[in-house]
Amino acid sequence: MSLVPLLAGSEFDEADRDVLAAGEKAYGKVLNTWAAIGNSPGLFAVYLPFLRQINGSGLLETRIKELTALRVAVLNHCRYTTSHRYAAASANGATEEDLTAVAQGDYREFTDRERIALQLADEMTTELPMCTRDQSPAGIPAQLRDSAKEVFDPRELVELTMSISVWNALSRFHRVMEFDLDMPEPPPAVDSVI
């Protein structure tokens, strides 16, 4: 049961209605995360365009964004986010084998760029919150930072780290809210590691 009431589209504040209509047109329904955000008038009007900017096409390959988003969702043990990110990655061409490997942390078959991005997602999700500034000002290993700077240009690094950060925030929000799934269940091989 969700932490907050899930609003119907008709219950959204006027400030959010235009953006909500565009979201409903794209997805055919009000997603549970949107229905929760609707409890804070005006927030949805900035949330969805921001998320589309972060998650949409940019300089960084969509595949990398999708793979890292799924990894973050799994590491945060959020079934709701995992179901969404699995569906989105599949729709963008990732194979079931790719997504199962990502969920299980097996990066052997990925490109150097994909491996480094996935390692960055791992570090930013699990290690950074535990790492003090005395241990590392950036919170991630210097070797990983150097590798990331070698394979991604500054614009791509901004997109990548922002995407990983946003999916950490959203998967934690989704998990605490305890939404029922509104996308298909992740396959058993992925679901088992959540």
Short mmCIF file of the C-alpha atoms (twelve columns), coordinates in Angstrom:
data_MODEL
# 
_entry.id   MODEL 
# 
loop_
_atom_site.group_PDB 
_atom_site.id 
_atom_site.type_symbol 
_atom_site.label_atom_id 
_atom_site.label_alt_id 
_atom_site.label_comp_id 
_atom_site.label_asym_id 
_atom_site.label_seq_id 
_atom_site.Cartn_x 
_atom_site.Cartn_y 
_atom_site.Cartn_z 
_atom_site.pdbx_PDB_model_num 
ATOM 1   C CA . MET A 1   0.000  0.000   0.000   1 
ATOM 2   C CA . SER A 2   1.383  3.359   -1.030  1 
ATOM 3   C CA . LEU A 3   2.685  5.752   1.622   1 
ATOM 4   C CA . VAL A 4   0.536  8.567   0.204   1 
ATOM 5   C CA . PRO A 5   -2.796 8.613   -1.639  1 
ATOM 6   C CA . LEU A 6   -2.504 8.020   -5.379  1 
ATOM 7   C CA . LEU A 7   -4.426 10.789  -7.101  1 
ATOM 8   C CA . ALA A 8   -6.570 10.363  -10.170 1 
ATOM 9   C CA . GLY A 9   -5.739 12.722  -13.029 1 
ATOM 10  C CA . SER A 10  -8.815 14.823  -12.225 1 
ATOM 11  C CA . GLU A 11  -7.433 15.453  -8.722  1 
ATOM 12  C CA . PHE A 12  -4.159 17.027  -9.933  1 
ATOM 13  C CA . ASP A 13  -3.601 20.717  -9.403  1 
ATOM 14  C CA . GLU A 14  -4.281 22.963  -12.389 1 
ATOM 15  C CA . ALA A 15  -0.541 23.778  -12.544 1 
ATOM 16  C CA . ASP A 16  0.210  20.135  -13.338 1 
ATOM 17  C CA . ARG A 17  -2.598 19.292  -15.759 1 
ATOM 18  C CA . ASP A 18  -0.952 20.163  -19.100 1 
ATOM 19  C CA . VAL A 19  2.137  18.082  -18.331 1 
ATOM 20  C CA . LEU A 20  -0.044 15.287  -16.971 1 
ATOM 21  C CA . ALA A 21  -2.086 15.252  -20.193 1 
ATOM 22  C CA . ALA A 22  1.120  14.849  -22.218 1 
ATOM 23  C CA . GLY A 23  2.271  12.020  -19.941 1 
ATOM 24  C CA . GLU A 24  -1.081 10.259  -20.176 1 
ATOM 25  C CA . LYS A 25  -0.973 10.568  -23.952 1 
ATOM 26  C CA . ALA A 26  2.452  8.895   -24.032 1 
ATOM 27  C CA . TYR A 27  1.673  6.110   -21.529 1 
ATOM 28  C CA . GLY A 28  -2.083 5.755   -21.754 1 
ATOM 29  C CA . LYS A 29  -2.506 6.117   -18.000 1 
ATOM 30  C CA . VAL A 30  -1.396 7.962   -14.882 1 
ATOM 31  C CA . LEU A 31  1.599  6.050   -13.536 1 
ATOM 32  C CA . ASN A 32  1.693  5.440   -9.791  1 
ATOM 33  C CA . THR A 33  4.734  7.635   -9.259  1 
ATOM 34  C CA . TRP A 34  2.915  10.514  -10.969 1 
ATOM 35  C CA . ALA A 35  -0.189 9.888   -8.890  1 
ATOM 36  C CA . ALA A 36  1.908  10.240  -5.739  1 
ATOM 37  C CA . ILE A 37  3.766  13.335  -6.943  1 
ATOM 38  C CA . GLY A 38  0.378  14.927  -7.660  1 
ATOM 39  C CA . ASN A 39  -0.013 15.366  -3.900  1 
ATOM 40  C CA . SER A 40  2.480  18.249  -4.136  1 
ATOM 41  C CA . PRO A 41  0.865  20.871  -6.398  1 
ATOM 42  C CA . GLY A 42  3.178  22.200  -9.101  1 
ATOM 43  C CA . LEU A 43  5.850  19.526  -8.645  1 
ATOM 44  C CA . PHE A 44  4.711  17.286  -11.485 1 
ATOM 45  C CA . ALA A 45  4.867  20.206  -13.942 1 
ATOM 46  C CA . VAL A 46  8.639  20.384  -13.413 1 
ATOM 47  C CA . TYR A 47  9.287  16.711  -12.624 1 
ATOM 48  C CA . LEU A 48  8.245  15.116  -15.919 1 
ATOM 49  C CA . PRO A 49  10.015 17.592  -18.250 1 
ATOM 50  C CA . PHE A 50  13.166 17.303  -16.094 1 
ATOM 51  C CA . LEU A 51  13.051 13.508  -16.196 1 
ATOM 52  C CA . ARG A 52  12.522 13.519  -19.951 1 
ATOM 53  C CA . GLN A 53  15.527 15.816  -20.362 1 
ATOM 54  C CA . ILE A 54  17.725 13.566  -18.211 1 
ATOM 55  C CA . ASN A 55  16.516 10.276  -19.628 1 
ATOM 56  C CA . GLY A 56  15.908 11.320  -23.230 1 
ATOM 57  C CA . SER A 57  18.305 11.385  -26.113 1 
ATOM 58  C CA . GLY A 58  21.384 13.471  -25.614 1 
ATOM 59  C CA . LEU A 59  25.057 13.090  -26.303 1 
ATOM 60  C CA . LEU A 60  25.340 9.940   -24.225 1 
ATOM 61  C CA . GLU A 61  23.999 6.759   -25.795 1 
ATOM 62  C CA . THR A 62  20.489 5.903   -24.634 1 
ATOM 63  C CA . ARG A 63  21.649 2.304   -24.128 1 
ATOM 64  C CA . ILE A 64  24.161 3.389   -21.480 1 
ATOM 65  C CA . LYS A 65  21.531 5.475   -19.697 1 
ATOM 66  C CA . GLU A 66  19.098 2.546   -19.712 1 
ATOM 67  C CA . LEU A 67  21.656 -0.025  -18.530 1 
ATOM 68  C CA . THR A 68  22.857 2.152   -15.663 1 
ATOM 69  C CA . ALA A 69  19.286 3.072   -14.653 1 
ATOM 70  C CA . LEU A 70  18.385 -0.612  -14.406 1 
ATOM 71  C CA . ARG A 71  21.523 -1.312  -12.383 1 
ATOM 72  C CA . VAL A 72  20.719 1.502   -9.946  1 
ATOM 73  C CA . ALA A 73  17.145 0.222   -9.540  1 
ATOM 74  C CA . VAL A 74  18.374 -3.302  -8.776  1 
ATOM 75  C CA . LEU A 75  21.035 -2.068  -6.336  1 
ATOM 76  C CA . ASN A 76  18.364 -0.071  -4.501  1 
ATOM 77  C CA . HIS A 77  16.162 -3.206  -4.409  1 
ATOM 78  C CA . CYS A 78  13.266 -1.311  -5.951  1 
ATOM 79  C CA . ARG A 79  10.931 -3.581  -7.862  1 
ATOM 80  C CA . TYR A 80  8.811  -0.699  -9.178  1 
ATOM 81  C CA . THR A 81  11.762 1.149   -10.725 1 
ATOM 82  C CA . THR A 82  13.251 -2.109  -11.974 1 
ATOM 83  C CA . SER A 83  10.030 -2.960  -13.810 1 
ATOM 84  C CA . HIS A 84  10.013 0.478   -15.460 1 
ATOM 85  C CA . ARG A 85  13.693 0.505   -16.373 1 
ATOM 86  C CA . TYR A 86  13.570 -3.076  -17.663 1 
ATOM 87  C CA . ALA A 87  10.620 -2.200  -19.914 1 
ATOM 88  C CA . ALA A 88  12.308 0.984   -21.166 1 
ATOM 89  C CA . ALA A 89  15.649 -0.726  -21.835 1 
ATOM 90  C CA . SER A 90  13.895 -3.561  -23.679 1 
ATOM 91  C CA . ALA A 91  11.972 -1.058  -25.782 1 
ATOM 92  C CA . ASN A 92  15.277 0.604   -26.654 1 
ATOM 93  C CA . GLY A 93  16.865 -2.607  -27.929 1 
ATOM 94  C CA . ALA A 94  18.578 -4.149  -24.897 1 
ATOM 95  C CA . THR A 95  18.290 -7.933  -24.877 1 
ATOM 96  C CA . GLU A 96  17.044 -10.040 -21.999 1 
ATOM 97  C CA . GLU A 97  20.588 -11.441 -21.707 1 
ATOM 98  C CA . ASP A 98  22.044 -7.914  -21.441 1 
ATOM 99  C CA . LEU A 99  19.552 -6.905  -18.781 1 
ATOM 100 C CA . THR A 100 19.969 -10.084 -16.767 1 
ATOM 101 C CA . ALA A 101 23.752 -9.615  -16.832 1 
ATOM 102 C CA . VAL A 102 23.364 -5.994  -15.665 1 
ATOM 103 C CA . ALA A 103 21.029 -7.018  -12.857 1 
ATOM 104 C CA . GLN A 104 23.496 -9.686  -11.722 1 
ATOM 105 C CA . GLY A 105 26.520 -7.364  -11.984 1 
ATOM 106 C CA . ASP A 106 28.199 -9.376  -14.758 1 
ATOM 107 C CA . TYR A 107 29.735 -6.820  -17.115 1 
ATOM 108 C CA . ARG A 108 32.112 -9.087  -19.098 1 
ATOM 109 C CA . GLU A 109 30.209 -8.885  -22.398 1 
ATOM 110 C CA . PHE A 110 29.784 -5.111  -22.446 1 
ATOM 111 C CA . THR A 111 31.895 -2.461  -24.187 1 
ATOM 112 C CA . ASP A 112 34.523 -0.514  -22.243 1 
ATOM 113 C CA . ARG A 113 32.226 2.526   -22.092 1 
ATOM 114 C CA . GLU A 114 29.323 0.427   -20.836 1 
ATOM 115 C CA . ARG A 115 31.479 -1.341  -18.225 1 
ATOM 116 C CA . ILE A 116 32.875 1.923   -16.895 1 
ATOM 117 C CA . ALA A 117 29.392 3.477   -16.770 1 
ATOM 118 C CA . LEU A 118 28.032 0.440   -14.916 1 
ATOM 119 C CA . GLN A 119 30.948 0.491   -12.478 1 
ATOM 120 C CA . LEU A 120 30.262 4.180   -11.883 1 
ATOM 121 C CA . ALA A 121 26.611 3.355   -11.209 1 
ATOM 122 C CA . ASP A 122 27.713 0.687   -8.707  1 
ATOM 123 C CA . GLU A 123 30.063 3.061   -6.888  1 
ATOM 124 C CA . MET A 124 27.658 5.998   -6.842  1 
ATOM 125 C CA . THR A 125 24.845 3.811   -5.550  1 
ATOM 126 C CA . THR A 126 26.504 1.619   -2.948  1 
ATOM 127 C CA . GLU A 127 29.889 3.056   -2.014  1 
ATOM 128 C CA . LEU A 128 29.539 6.831   -2.264  1 
ATOM 129 C CA . PRO A 129 26.963 7.068   0.565   1 
ATOM 130 C CA . MET A 130 29.353 5.198   2.865   1 
ATOM 131 C CA . CYS A 131 32.542 7.039   1.865   1 
ATOM 132 C CA . THR A 132 33.563 10.016  3.982   1 
ATOM 133 C CA . ARG A 133 35.192 13.091  2.455   1 
ATOM 134 C CA . ASP A 134 38.386 12.176  4.324   1 
ATOM 135 C CA . GLN A 135 38.421 8.822   2.540   1 
ATOM 136 C CA . SER A 136 37.757 10.358  -0.886  1 
ATOM 137 C CA . PRO A 137 36.571 13.872  -1.707  1 
ATOM 138 C CA . ALA A 138 34.703 12.572  -4.797  1 
ATOM 139 C CA . GLY A 139 33.422 9.448   -3.074  1 
ATOM 140 C CA . ILE A 140 34.535 7.124   -5.860  1 
ATOM 141 C CA . PRO A 141 37.926 5.564   -6.630  1 
ATOM 142 C CA . ALA A 142 40.360 7.836   -8.468  1 
ATOM 143 C CA . GLN A 143 41.082 5.085   -11.000 1 
ATOM 144 C CA . LEU A 144 37.390 4.889   -11.933 1 
ATOM 145 C CA . ARG A 145 37.192 8.684   -12.246 1 
ATOM 146 C CA . ASP A 146 40.230 8.642   -14.520 1 
ATOM 147 C CA . SER A 147 38.788 5.823   -16.638 1 
ATOM 148 C CA . ALA A 148 35.486 7.674   -16.969 1 
ATOM 149 C CA . LYS A 149 37.303 10.836  -18.069 1 
ATOM 150 C CA . GLU A 150 39.188 8.813   -20.701 1 
ATOM 151 C CA . VAL A 151 36.106 7.297   -22.365 1 
ATOM 152 C CA . PHE A 152 33.474 10.036  -21.871 1 
ATOM 153 C CA . ASP A 153 33.757 13.712  -22.727 1 
ATOM 154 C CA . PRO A 154 32.664 16.307  -20.128 1 
ATOM 155 C CA . ARG A 155 29.180 16.671  -21.608 1 
ATOM 156 C CA . GLU A 156 28.645 12.908  -21.522 1 
ATOM 157 C CA . LEU A 157 29.952 12.721  -17.956 1 
ATOM 158 C CA . VAL A 158 27.400 15.303  -16.844 1 
ATOM 159 C CA . GLU A 159 24.590 13.324  -18.503 1 
ATOM 160 C CA . LEU A 160 25.831 10.038  -17.060 1 
ATOM 161 C CA . THR A 161 26.352 11.162  -13.477 1 
ATOM 162 C CA . MET A 162 23.098 13.148  -13.488 1 
ATOM 163 C CA . SER A 163 21.194 10.144  -14.833 1 
ATOM 164 C CA . ILE A 164 22.689 7.813   -12.218 1 
ATOM 165 C CA . SER A 165 21.928 10.365  -9.499  1 
ATOM 166 C CA . VAL A 166 18.332 10.870  -10.620 1 
ATOM 167 C CA . TRP A 167 17.668 7.118   -10.763 1 
ATOM 168 C CA . ASN A 168 19.107 6.736   -7.282  1 
ATOM 169 C CA . ALA A 169 16.727 9.407   -6.030  1 
ATOM 170 C CA . LEU A 170 13.725 7.993   -7.884  1 
ATOM 171 C CA . SER A 171 14.304 4.355   -6.976  1 
ATOM 172 C CA . ARG A 172 14.589 5.345   -3.326  1 
ATOM 173 C CA . PHE A 173 11.433 7.459   -3.613  1 
ATOM 174 C CA . HIS A 174 9.589  4.614   -5.339  1 
ATOM 175 C CA . ARG A 175 10.724 2.039   -2.818  1 
ATOM 176 C CA . VAL A 176 9.709  4.085   0.215   1 
ATOM 177 C CA . MET A 177 6.359  4.882   -1.407  1 
ATOM 178 C CA . GLU A 178 5.831  1.133   -1.946  1 
ATOM 179 C CA . PHE A 179 3.936  1.392   -5.219  1 
ATOM 180 C CA . ASP A 180 2.204  -1.555  -6.831  1 
ATOM 181 C CA . LEU A 181 3.634  -2.322  -10.265 1 
ATOM 182 C CA . ASP A 182 2.056  -0.508  -13.201 1 
ATOM 183 C CA . MET A 183 4.446  -2.012  -15.754 1 
ATOM 184 C CA . PRO A 184 5.110  -5.715  -16.422 1 
ATOM 185 C CA . GLU A 185 6.951  -7.674  -13.759 1 
ATOM 186 C CA . PRO A 186 10.689 -8.049  -14.315 1 
ATOM 187 C CA . PRO A 187 11.630 -11.547 -15.511 1 
ATOM 188 C CA . PRO A 188 12.531 -14.042 -12.750 1 
ATOM 189 C CA . ALA A 189 16.305 -13.803 -13.367 1 
ATOM 190 C CA . VAL A 190 16.155 -10.052 -12.702 1 
ATOM 191 C CA . ASP A 191 13.452 -10.166 -10.035 1 
ATOM 192 C CA . SER A 192 15.481 -12.667 -7.984  1 
ATOM 193 C CA . VAL A 193 18.285 -10.150 -7.355  1 
ATOM 194 C CA . ILE A 194 15.996 -7.333  -6.244  1 
# 
